[in-house]
XYZ file of C-alpha atoms in Angstrom:
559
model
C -12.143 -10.031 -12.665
C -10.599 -9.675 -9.301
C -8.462 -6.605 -10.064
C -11.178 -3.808 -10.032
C -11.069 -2.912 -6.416
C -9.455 0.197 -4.680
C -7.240 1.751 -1.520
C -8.422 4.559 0.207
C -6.063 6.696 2.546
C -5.148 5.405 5.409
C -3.978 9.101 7.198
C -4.158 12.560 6.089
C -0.985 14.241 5.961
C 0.330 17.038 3.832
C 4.146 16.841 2.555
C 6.219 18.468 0.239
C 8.261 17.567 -2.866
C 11.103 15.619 -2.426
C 14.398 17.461 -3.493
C 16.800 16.178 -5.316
C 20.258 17.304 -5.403
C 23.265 17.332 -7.679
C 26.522 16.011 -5.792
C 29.500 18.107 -7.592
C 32.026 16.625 -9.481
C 35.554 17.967 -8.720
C 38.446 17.204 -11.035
C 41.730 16.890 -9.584
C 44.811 17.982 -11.339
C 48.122 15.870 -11.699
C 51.301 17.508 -11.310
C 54.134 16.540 -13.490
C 56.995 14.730 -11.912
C 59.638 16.352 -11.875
C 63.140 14.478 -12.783
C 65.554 14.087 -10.143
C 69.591 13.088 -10.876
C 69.873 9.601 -9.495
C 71.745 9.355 -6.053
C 74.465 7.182 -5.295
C 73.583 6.046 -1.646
C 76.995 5.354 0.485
C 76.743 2.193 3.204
C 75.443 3.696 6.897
C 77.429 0.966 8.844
C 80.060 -1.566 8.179
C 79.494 -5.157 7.510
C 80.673 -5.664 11.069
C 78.902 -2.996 12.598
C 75.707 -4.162 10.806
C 75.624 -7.430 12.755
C 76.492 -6.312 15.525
C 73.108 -4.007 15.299
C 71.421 -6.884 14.113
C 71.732 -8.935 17.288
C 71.323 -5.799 19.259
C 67.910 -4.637 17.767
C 66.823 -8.506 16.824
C 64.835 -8.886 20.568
C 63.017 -5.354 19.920
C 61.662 -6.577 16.718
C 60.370 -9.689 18.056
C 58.269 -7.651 20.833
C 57.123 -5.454 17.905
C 55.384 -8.755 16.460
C 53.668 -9.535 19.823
C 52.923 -5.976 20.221
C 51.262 -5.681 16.870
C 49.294 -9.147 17.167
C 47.584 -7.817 20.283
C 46.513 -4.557 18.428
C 44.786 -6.724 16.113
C 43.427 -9.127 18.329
C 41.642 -6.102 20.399
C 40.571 -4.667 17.043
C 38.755 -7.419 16.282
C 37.562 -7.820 19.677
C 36.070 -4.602 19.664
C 34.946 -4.868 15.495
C 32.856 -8.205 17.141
C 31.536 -6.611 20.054
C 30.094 -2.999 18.827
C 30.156 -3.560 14.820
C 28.713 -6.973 13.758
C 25.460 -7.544 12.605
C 24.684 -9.861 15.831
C 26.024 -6.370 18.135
C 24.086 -3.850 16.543
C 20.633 -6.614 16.608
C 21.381 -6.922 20.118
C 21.604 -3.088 20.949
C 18.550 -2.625 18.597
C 16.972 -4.825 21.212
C 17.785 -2.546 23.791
C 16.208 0.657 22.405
C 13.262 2.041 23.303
C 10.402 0.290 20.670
C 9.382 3.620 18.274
C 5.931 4.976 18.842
C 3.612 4.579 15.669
C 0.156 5.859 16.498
C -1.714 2.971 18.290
C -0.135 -0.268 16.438
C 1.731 -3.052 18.209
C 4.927 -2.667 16.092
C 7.850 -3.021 18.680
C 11.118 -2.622 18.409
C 12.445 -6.029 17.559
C 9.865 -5.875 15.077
C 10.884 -2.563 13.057
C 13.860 -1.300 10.715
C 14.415 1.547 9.745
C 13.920 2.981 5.972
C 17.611 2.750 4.421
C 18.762 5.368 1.867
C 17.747 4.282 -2.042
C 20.750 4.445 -4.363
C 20.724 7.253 -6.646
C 23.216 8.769 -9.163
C 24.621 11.973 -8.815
C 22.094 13.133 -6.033
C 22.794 12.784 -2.443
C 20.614 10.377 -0.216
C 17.841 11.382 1.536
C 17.056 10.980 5.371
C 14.254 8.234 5.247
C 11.919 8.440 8.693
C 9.388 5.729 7.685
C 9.834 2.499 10.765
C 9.178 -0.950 8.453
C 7.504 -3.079 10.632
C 9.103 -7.274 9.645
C 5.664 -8.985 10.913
C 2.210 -7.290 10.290
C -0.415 -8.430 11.790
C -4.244 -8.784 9.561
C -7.664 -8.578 10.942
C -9.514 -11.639 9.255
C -13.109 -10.692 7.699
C -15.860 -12.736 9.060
C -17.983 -14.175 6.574
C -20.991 -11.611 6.054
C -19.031 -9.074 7.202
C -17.763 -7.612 10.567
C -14.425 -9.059 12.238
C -16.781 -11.725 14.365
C -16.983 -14.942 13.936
C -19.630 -17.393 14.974
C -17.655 -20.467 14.783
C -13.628 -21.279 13.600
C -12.012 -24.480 12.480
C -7.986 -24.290 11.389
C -7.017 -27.711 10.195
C -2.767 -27.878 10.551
C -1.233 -28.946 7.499
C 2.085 -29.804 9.272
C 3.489 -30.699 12.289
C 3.050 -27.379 14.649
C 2.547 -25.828 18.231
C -0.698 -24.247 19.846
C 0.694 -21.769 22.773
C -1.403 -21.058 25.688
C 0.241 -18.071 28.112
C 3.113 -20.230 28.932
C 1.946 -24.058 28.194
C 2.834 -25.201 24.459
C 1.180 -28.111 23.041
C 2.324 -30.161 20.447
C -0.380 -30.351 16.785
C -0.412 -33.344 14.607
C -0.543 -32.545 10.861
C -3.902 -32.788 9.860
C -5.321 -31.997 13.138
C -8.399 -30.133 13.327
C -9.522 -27.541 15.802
C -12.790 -26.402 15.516
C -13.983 -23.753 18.170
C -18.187 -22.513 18.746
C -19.229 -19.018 19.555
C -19.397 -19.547 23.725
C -17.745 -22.362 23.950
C -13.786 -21.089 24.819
C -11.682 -24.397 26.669
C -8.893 -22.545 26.881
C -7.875 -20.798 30.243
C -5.843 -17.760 28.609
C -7.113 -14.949 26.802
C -5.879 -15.833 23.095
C -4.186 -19.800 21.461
C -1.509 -19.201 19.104
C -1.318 -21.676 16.474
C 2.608 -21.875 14.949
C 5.338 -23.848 13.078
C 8.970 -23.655 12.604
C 8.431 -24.369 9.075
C 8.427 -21.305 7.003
C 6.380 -22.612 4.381
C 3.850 -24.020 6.774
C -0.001 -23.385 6.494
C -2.935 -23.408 8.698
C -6.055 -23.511 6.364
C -9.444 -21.837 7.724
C -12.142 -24.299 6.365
C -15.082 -21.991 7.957
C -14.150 -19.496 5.038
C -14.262 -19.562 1.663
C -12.310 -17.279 -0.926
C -13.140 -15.953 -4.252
C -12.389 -19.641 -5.404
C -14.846 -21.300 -3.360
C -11.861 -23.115 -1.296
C -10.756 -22.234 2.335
C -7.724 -20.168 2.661
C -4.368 -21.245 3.684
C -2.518 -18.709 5.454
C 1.316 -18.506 6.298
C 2.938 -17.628 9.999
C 0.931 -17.675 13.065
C -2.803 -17.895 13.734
C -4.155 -16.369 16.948
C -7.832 -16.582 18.178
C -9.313 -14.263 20.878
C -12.993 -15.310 22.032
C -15.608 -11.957 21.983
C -18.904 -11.247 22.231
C -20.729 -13.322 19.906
C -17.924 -15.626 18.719
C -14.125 -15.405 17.877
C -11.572 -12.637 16.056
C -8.986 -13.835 14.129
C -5.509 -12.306 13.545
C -2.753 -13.766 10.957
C 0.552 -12.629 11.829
C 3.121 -12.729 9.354
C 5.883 -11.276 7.836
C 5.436 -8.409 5.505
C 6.881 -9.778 2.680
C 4.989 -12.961 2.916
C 1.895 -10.696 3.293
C 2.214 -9.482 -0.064
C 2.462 -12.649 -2.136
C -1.430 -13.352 -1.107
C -2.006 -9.276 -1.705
C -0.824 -9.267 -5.393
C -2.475 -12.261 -6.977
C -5.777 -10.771 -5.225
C -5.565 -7.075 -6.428
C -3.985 -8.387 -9.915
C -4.477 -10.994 -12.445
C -1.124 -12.935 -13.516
C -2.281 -11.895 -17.027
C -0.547 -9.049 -16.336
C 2.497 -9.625 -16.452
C 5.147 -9.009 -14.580
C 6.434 -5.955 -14.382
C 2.820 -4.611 -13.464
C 2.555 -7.124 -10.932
C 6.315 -5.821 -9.513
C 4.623 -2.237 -9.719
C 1.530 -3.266 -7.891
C 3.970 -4.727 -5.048
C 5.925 -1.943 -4.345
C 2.585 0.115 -4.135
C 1.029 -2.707 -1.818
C 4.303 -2.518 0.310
C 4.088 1.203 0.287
C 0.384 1.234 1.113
C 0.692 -1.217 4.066
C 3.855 0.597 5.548
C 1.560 3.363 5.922
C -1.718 1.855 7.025
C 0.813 0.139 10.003
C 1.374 3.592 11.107
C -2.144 4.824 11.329
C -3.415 2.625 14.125
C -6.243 2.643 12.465
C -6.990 -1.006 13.785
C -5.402 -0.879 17.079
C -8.643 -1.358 19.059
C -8.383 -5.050 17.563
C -4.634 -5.379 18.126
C -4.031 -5.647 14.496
C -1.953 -3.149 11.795
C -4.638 -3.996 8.572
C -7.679 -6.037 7.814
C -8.229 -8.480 4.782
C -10.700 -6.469 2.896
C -10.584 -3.264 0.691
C -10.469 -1.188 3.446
C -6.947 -1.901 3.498
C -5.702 -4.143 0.707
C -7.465 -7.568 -0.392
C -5.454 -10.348 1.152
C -5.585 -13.925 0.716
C -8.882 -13.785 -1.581
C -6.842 -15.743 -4.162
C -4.200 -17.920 -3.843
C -0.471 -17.368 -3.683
C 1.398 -17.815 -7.406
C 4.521 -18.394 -8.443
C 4.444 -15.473 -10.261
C 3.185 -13.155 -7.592
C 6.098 -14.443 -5.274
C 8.256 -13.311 -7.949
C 7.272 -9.996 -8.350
C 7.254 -9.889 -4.375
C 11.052 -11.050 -4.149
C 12.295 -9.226 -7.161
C 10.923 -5.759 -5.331
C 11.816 -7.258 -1.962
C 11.842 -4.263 0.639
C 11.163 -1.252 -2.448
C 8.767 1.332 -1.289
C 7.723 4.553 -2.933
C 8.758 7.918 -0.789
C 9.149 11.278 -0.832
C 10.721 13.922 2.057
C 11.844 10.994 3.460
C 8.585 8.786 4.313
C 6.875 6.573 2.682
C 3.718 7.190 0.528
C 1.137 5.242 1.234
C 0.840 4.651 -2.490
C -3.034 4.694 -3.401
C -4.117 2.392 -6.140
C -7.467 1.771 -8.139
C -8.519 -0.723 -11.245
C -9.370 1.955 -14.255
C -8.951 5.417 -15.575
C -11.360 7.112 -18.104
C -8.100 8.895 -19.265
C -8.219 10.962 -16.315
C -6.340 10.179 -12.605
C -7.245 12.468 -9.466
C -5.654 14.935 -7.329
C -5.491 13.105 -3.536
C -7.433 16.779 -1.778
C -10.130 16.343 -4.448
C -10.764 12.863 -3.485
C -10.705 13.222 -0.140
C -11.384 17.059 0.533
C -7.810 16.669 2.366
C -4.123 17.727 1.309
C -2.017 14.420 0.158
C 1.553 13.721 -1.243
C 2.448 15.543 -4.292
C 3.460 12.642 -6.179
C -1.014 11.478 -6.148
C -1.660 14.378 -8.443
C -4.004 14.153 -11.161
C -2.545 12.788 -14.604
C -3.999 13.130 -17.841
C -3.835 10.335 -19.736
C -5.796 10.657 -23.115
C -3.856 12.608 -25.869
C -7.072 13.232 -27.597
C -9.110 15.249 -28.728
C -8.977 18.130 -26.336
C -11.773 19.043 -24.071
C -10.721 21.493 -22.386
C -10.922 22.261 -18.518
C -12.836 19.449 -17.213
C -14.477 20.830 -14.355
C -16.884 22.493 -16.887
C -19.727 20.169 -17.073
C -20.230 20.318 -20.406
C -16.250 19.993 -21.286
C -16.868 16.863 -19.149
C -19.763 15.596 -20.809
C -18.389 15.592 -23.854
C -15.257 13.741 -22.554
C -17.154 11.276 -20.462
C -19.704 10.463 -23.618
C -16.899 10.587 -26.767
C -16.449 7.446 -28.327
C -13.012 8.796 -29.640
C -11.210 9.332 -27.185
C -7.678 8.211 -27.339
C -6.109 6.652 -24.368
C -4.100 3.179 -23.614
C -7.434 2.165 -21.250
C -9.850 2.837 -24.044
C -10.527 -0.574 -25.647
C -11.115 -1.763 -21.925
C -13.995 -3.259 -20.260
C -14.663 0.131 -17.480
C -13.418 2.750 -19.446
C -16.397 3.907 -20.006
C -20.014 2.578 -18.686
C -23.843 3.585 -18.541
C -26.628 2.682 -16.174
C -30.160 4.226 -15.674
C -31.804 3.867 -12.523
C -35.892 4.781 -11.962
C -36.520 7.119 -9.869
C -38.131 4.796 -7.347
C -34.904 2.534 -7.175
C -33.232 5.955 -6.265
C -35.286 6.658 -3.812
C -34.881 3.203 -2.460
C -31.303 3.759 -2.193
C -30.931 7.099 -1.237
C -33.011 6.417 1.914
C -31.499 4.025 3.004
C -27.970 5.089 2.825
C -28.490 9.047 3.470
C -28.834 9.158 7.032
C -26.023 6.714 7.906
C -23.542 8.694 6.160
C -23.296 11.501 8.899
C -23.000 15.067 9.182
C -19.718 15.623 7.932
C -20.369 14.826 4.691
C -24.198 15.498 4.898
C -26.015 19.420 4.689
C -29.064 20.320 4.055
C -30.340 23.913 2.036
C -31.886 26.402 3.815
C -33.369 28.071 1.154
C -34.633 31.147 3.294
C -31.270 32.183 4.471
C -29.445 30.406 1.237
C -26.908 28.564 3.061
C -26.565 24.527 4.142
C -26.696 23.898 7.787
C -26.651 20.581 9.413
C -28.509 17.510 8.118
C -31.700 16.476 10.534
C -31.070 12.707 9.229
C -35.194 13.047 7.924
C -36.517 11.765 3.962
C -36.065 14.499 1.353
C -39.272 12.964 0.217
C -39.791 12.420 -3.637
C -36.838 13.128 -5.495
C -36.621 15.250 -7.902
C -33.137 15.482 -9.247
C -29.218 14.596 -9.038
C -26.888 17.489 -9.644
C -22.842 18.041 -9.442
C -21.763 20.913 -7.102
C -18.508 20.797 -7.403
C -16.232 18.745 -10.105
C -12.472 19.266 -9.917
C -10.283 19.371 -12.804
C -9.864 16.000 -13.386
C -13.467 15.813 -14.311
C -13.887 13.657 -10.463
C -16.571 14.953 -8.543
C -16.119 16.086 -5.205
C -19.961 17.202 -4.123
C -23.357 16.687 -5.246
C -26.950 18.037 -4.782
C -29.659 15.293 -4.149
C -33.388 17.745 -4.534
C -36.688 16.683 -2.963
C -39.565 17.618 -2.839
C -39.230 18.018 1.095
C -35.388 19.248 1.096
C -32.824 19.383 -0.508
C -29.014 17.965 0.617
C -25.527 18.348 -0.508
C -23.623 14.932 -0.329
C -19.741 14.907 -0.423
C -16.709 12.602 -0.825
C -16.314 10.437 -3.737
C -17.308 6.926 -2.071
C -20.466 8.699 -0.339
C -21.669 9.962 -3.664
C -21.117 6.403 -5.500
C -22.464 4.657 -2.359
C -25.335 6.729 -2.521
C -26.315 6.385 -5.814
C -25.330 2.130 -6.140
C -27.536 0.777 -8.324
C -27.771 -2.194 -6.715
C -30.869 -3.210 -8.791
C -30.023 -1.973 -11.935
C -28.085 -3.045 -14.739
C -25.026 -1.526 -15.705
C -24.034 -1.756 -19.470
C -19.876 -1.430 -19.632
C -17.486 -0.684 -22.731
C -17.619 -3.709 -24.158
C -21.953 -4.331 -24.054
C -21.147 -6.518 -21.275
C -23.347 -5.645 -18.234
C -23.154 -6.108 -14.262
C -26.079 -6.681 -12.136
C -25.883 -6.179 -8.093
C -23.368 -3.153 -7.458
C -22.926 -1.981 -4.337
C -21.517 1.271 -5.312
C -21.109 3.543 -8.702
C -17.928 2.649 -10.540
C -16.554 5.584 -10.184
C -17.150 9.326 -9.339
C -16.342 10.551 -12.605
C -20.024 10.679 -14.252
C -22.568 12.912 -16.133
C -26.306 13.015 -14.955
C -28.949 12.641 -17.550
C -32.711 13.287 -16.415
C -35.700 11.935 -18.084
C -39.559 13.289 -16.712
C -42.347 11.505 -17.111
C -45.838 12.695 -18.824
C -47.020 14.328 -16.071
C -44.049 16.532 -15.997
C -42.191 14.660 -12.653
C -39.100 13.041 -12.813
C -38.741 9.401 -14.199
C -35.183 8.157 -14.191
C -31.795 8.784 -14.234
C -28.843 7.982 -16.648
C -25.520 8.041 -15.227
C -22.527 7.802 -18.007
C -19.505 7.184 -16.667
C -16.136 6.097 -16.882
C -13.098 4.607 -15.060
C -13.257 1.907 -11.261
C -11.912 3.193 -8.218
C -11.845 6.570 -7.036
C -9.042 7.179 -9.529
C -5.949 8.525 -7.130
C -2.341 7.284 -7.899
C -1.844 4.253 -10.194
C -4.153 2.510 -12.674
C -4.155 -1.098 -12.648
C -5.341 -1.686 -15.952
C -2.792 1.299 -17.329
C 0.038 -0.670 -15.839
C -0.746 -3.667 -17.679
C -1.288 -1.418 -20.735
C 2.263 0.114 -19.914
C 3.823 -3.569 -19.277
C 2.680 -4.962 -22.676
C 4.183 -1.966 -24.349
C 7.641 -3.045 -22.818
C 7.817 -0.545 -20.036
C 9.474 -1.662 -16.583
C 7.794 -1.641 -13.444
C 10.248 1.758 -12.468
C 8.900 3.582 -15.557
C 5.060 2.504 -14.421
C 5.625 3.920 -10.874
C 7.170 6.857 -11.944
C 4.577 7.508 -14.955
C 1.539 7.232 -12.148
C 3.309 8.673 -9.181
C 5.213 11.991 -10.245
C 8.539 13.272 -8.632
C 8.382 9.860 -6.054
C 11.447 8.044 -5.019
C 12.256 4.719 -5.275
C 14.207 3.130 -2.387
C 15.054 0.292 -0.547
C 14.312 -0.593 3.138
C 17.206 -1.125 5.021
């Protein structure tokens, strides 16, 4: 099932709670009317006199005519020439392009955030730029940005732009380009159409289906070290019909899929603004580092839920959150900071979600173990395939894996004890040597944990961050067992960091394995996938889902 997958943050900023305010409501009060004694009005002129008037004054009135029809022929000069849609484009045009970190959004490219409608409150000042085109780093197969080789194949009637020299492309024409092998004499080809629902399909990939991908908008190609990079421009909105039917299944219906738009619009309005992938000229890659694009087919659906949330974002004091997503709660969602040891919106604060029983603070381990290992828990995930899963992992397949991912995951997340002067100090990047046991440091209240403690017999580390600890400990070779007794081979990561530790030594007193119970995908901040599907079926709207997941948010339009 595509859907389990999840969006980390794309910049760390703290902001406050957005503040809504009630407009007053003044009554006015009608005066009587007061009765007057009717009045007989006497003639100002004579018949005579009024004719006389008449052809004295009839001239003036013409010239008031001609006077008046050139006041309104200037108005509407001036309406055209400073008012229309076309003048204010065309003065847009003229601004100075708004400066968003490192990312090629321009001017022509951007609008600004417009006011969402609200009753009775007054509109907030929105500060967010919306870029119209994005532009998406293509994965190479294997991984990297690289490729070795690229063939587009032109299913209409297009252009391929070189500098200044346009060429004409048959439909069905092929261009297949080798890693140092470039015939081109510019830097970059654009491939293009004027047909909006024109494709150029990459046949040297393959998505989830096993079929190349057919992307929308314009190709371009740059030749690099070792091959090609690929970049897909296209227009936001179009973006998003190949981003929702590859984060969601259609199964879900609709109004989750509208909710997972508006939080994929969200999210990639903010990952624009980071510039997190300016070095490649592009605002977001294809993979989960930034949202999963184009890994599944467009729907009709999908375009629905697109269109019927076309230009809704999620914001609050103003600018848009980018609004973080995963696939499954264990009836608990996490704070943003406890995630990501960094401060976040307010609205991606943890949510309980089971009603019960009640354990209590879970940041008491064994509150949490309880929670984590209850097979009553009452919550709308709990009959679902994540909610809860197991996996033990020997101690030599730990060992495996913590060695080889330990020393790549650097020394801002890495410390090793000092257990003379009982503090951590920097990691040395050496083996802890044989391990002897997995501990939590720190849990937050949501039962997520933030830190861990990874004992050898050489030394001992503390680990942080939620994807380093579930990187860390992948089993990658070891069976996971999930809600429903179904089990998954081949992980690259722990589902989740929300997760008890159970040790088990061996006869000679030395540790054997490790069982890991756990519950929930995704590092758990901001809306539940599978929750909004629960919410859907039980008739609620895609507003009520956002608002549920993301509390005190606002829901607006882009102008």
């Amino acid at each position: 099932m595509r859907v389990f997958r999840e969006v980390v943050p794309s910049e760390k900023k703290k902001t406050q709670p957005a503040v809504r305010y009630q407009e007053a409501r003044v009554e006015k009060k009608v005066e009587p009317m007061v009765q007057m004694p009717p009045r007989v009005l006497q003639p100002r002129y004579t018949p005579e006199e009024y004719r006389s008037l008449y052809k004295k004054k009839g001239r003036s009135w013409k010239s008031y005519y001609v006077f008046a029809a050139l006041v309104l022929i200037c108005a509407g000069v001036i309406y055209l020439t400073f008012f229309s849609e076309g003048a204010r484009q065309a003065m847009t045009e003229q601004e100075p392009s708004p400066t968003i970190g490192d990312s090629s959004v321009t001017a022509e490219e951007s609008i600004p955030v417009a006011a969402p409608i609200q009753e009775e409150s007054t509109l907030p000042v929105m500060n967010t730029v919306i870029p119209q085109k994005i532009r998406v780093l293509i994965s190479a197969p294997g991984g990297g940005y690289t490729h070795s080789s690229v063939s587009v194949l032109c299913g209409q009637d297009s252009w391929l732009q070189e500098e200044e020299t346009v060429s004409t492309l048959m439909a069905d024409q092929e261009i297949t380009l080798e890693a140092g092998n470039w015939p081109y004499q510019s830097e970059n080809i654009r491939l293009y159409s004027a047909d909006d629902e024109a494709r150029f399909t990459l046949t040297s990939l393959t998505n989830s289906l096993g079929d190349p991908p057919a992307y929308r908008g314009c190709i371009e190609i740059t030749p690099c070290d070792g091959g090609f990079r690929i970049i897909n421009e296209i227009y936001l909105e179009q973006y998003l019909y190949a981003v929702i039917t590859s984060e969601m299944p259609e199964s879900f219906g609709l109004e989750a899929m509208k909710a997972q738009a508006v939080c994929a619009r969200s999210f990639a309005v903010r990952q624009c603004a980071s510039g997190k992938y300016a070095e490649y000229g592009a605002d977001l890659d294809d993979s989960v580092s930034s949202q999963t694009y184009n890994d599944w087919p467009e729907t009709e659906m999908a375009i629905q839920a697109v269109e019927e949330t076309r230009g809704i974002v999620l914001m609050e004091e103003g600018e848009v959150v980018a609004a973080n997503y995963f696939s499954t709660s264990c009836g608990m969602t996490a704070d943003y900071a406890d995630a990501w040891q960094t401060e976040g919106p307010n609205c991606l604060s943890s949510l309980k979600e089971y009603s019960a029983p009640d354990f209590g603070d879970l940041s008491d381990e064994e509150n949490f173990r309880q929670f984590i290992t209850s097979s009553e828990v009452e919550a709308p995930e709990a009959d679902t395939q994540w909610f809860r899963w197991r996996v033990t992992m020997t101690k030599n397949a730990l060992e495996t894996q913590i060695g080889s991912v330990l020393p790549g995951l650097g020394s801002a997340y890495v410390t090793q004890l000092d257990a003379a002067r009982d503090h951590f100090e920097s990691y040395d990047g050496g083996s802890i040597g044989e391990l002897q046991g997995i501990y939590v440091y720190q849990r937050a209240a949501s039962g997520l944990i933030g830190e861990i403690l990874v004992e050898g017999s050489e030394k001992t580390v503390k680990v942080s961050g939620e994807y380093n600890i579930r990187r860390l400990l992948a089993p990658t070779d070891s069976a996971l067992t999930l809600n429903d007794g179904s089990t998954r081979e081949g992980m690259s990561a722990l589902p989740s960091a929300f997760w008890c530790a159970e040790h088990t030594v061996g006869a000679d007193g030395s540790l054997a394995s490790v069982t890991f119970y756990g519950g929930g995908y995704g590092h758990g901040v901001g809306m539940s996938q599978v929750g909004a599907w629960k919410m859907a079926e039980s008739g609620a709207t895609y507003q009520e889902i956002l608002e549920h997941y993301y509390s005190g948010v606002v829901i607006g339009t882009m102008g």
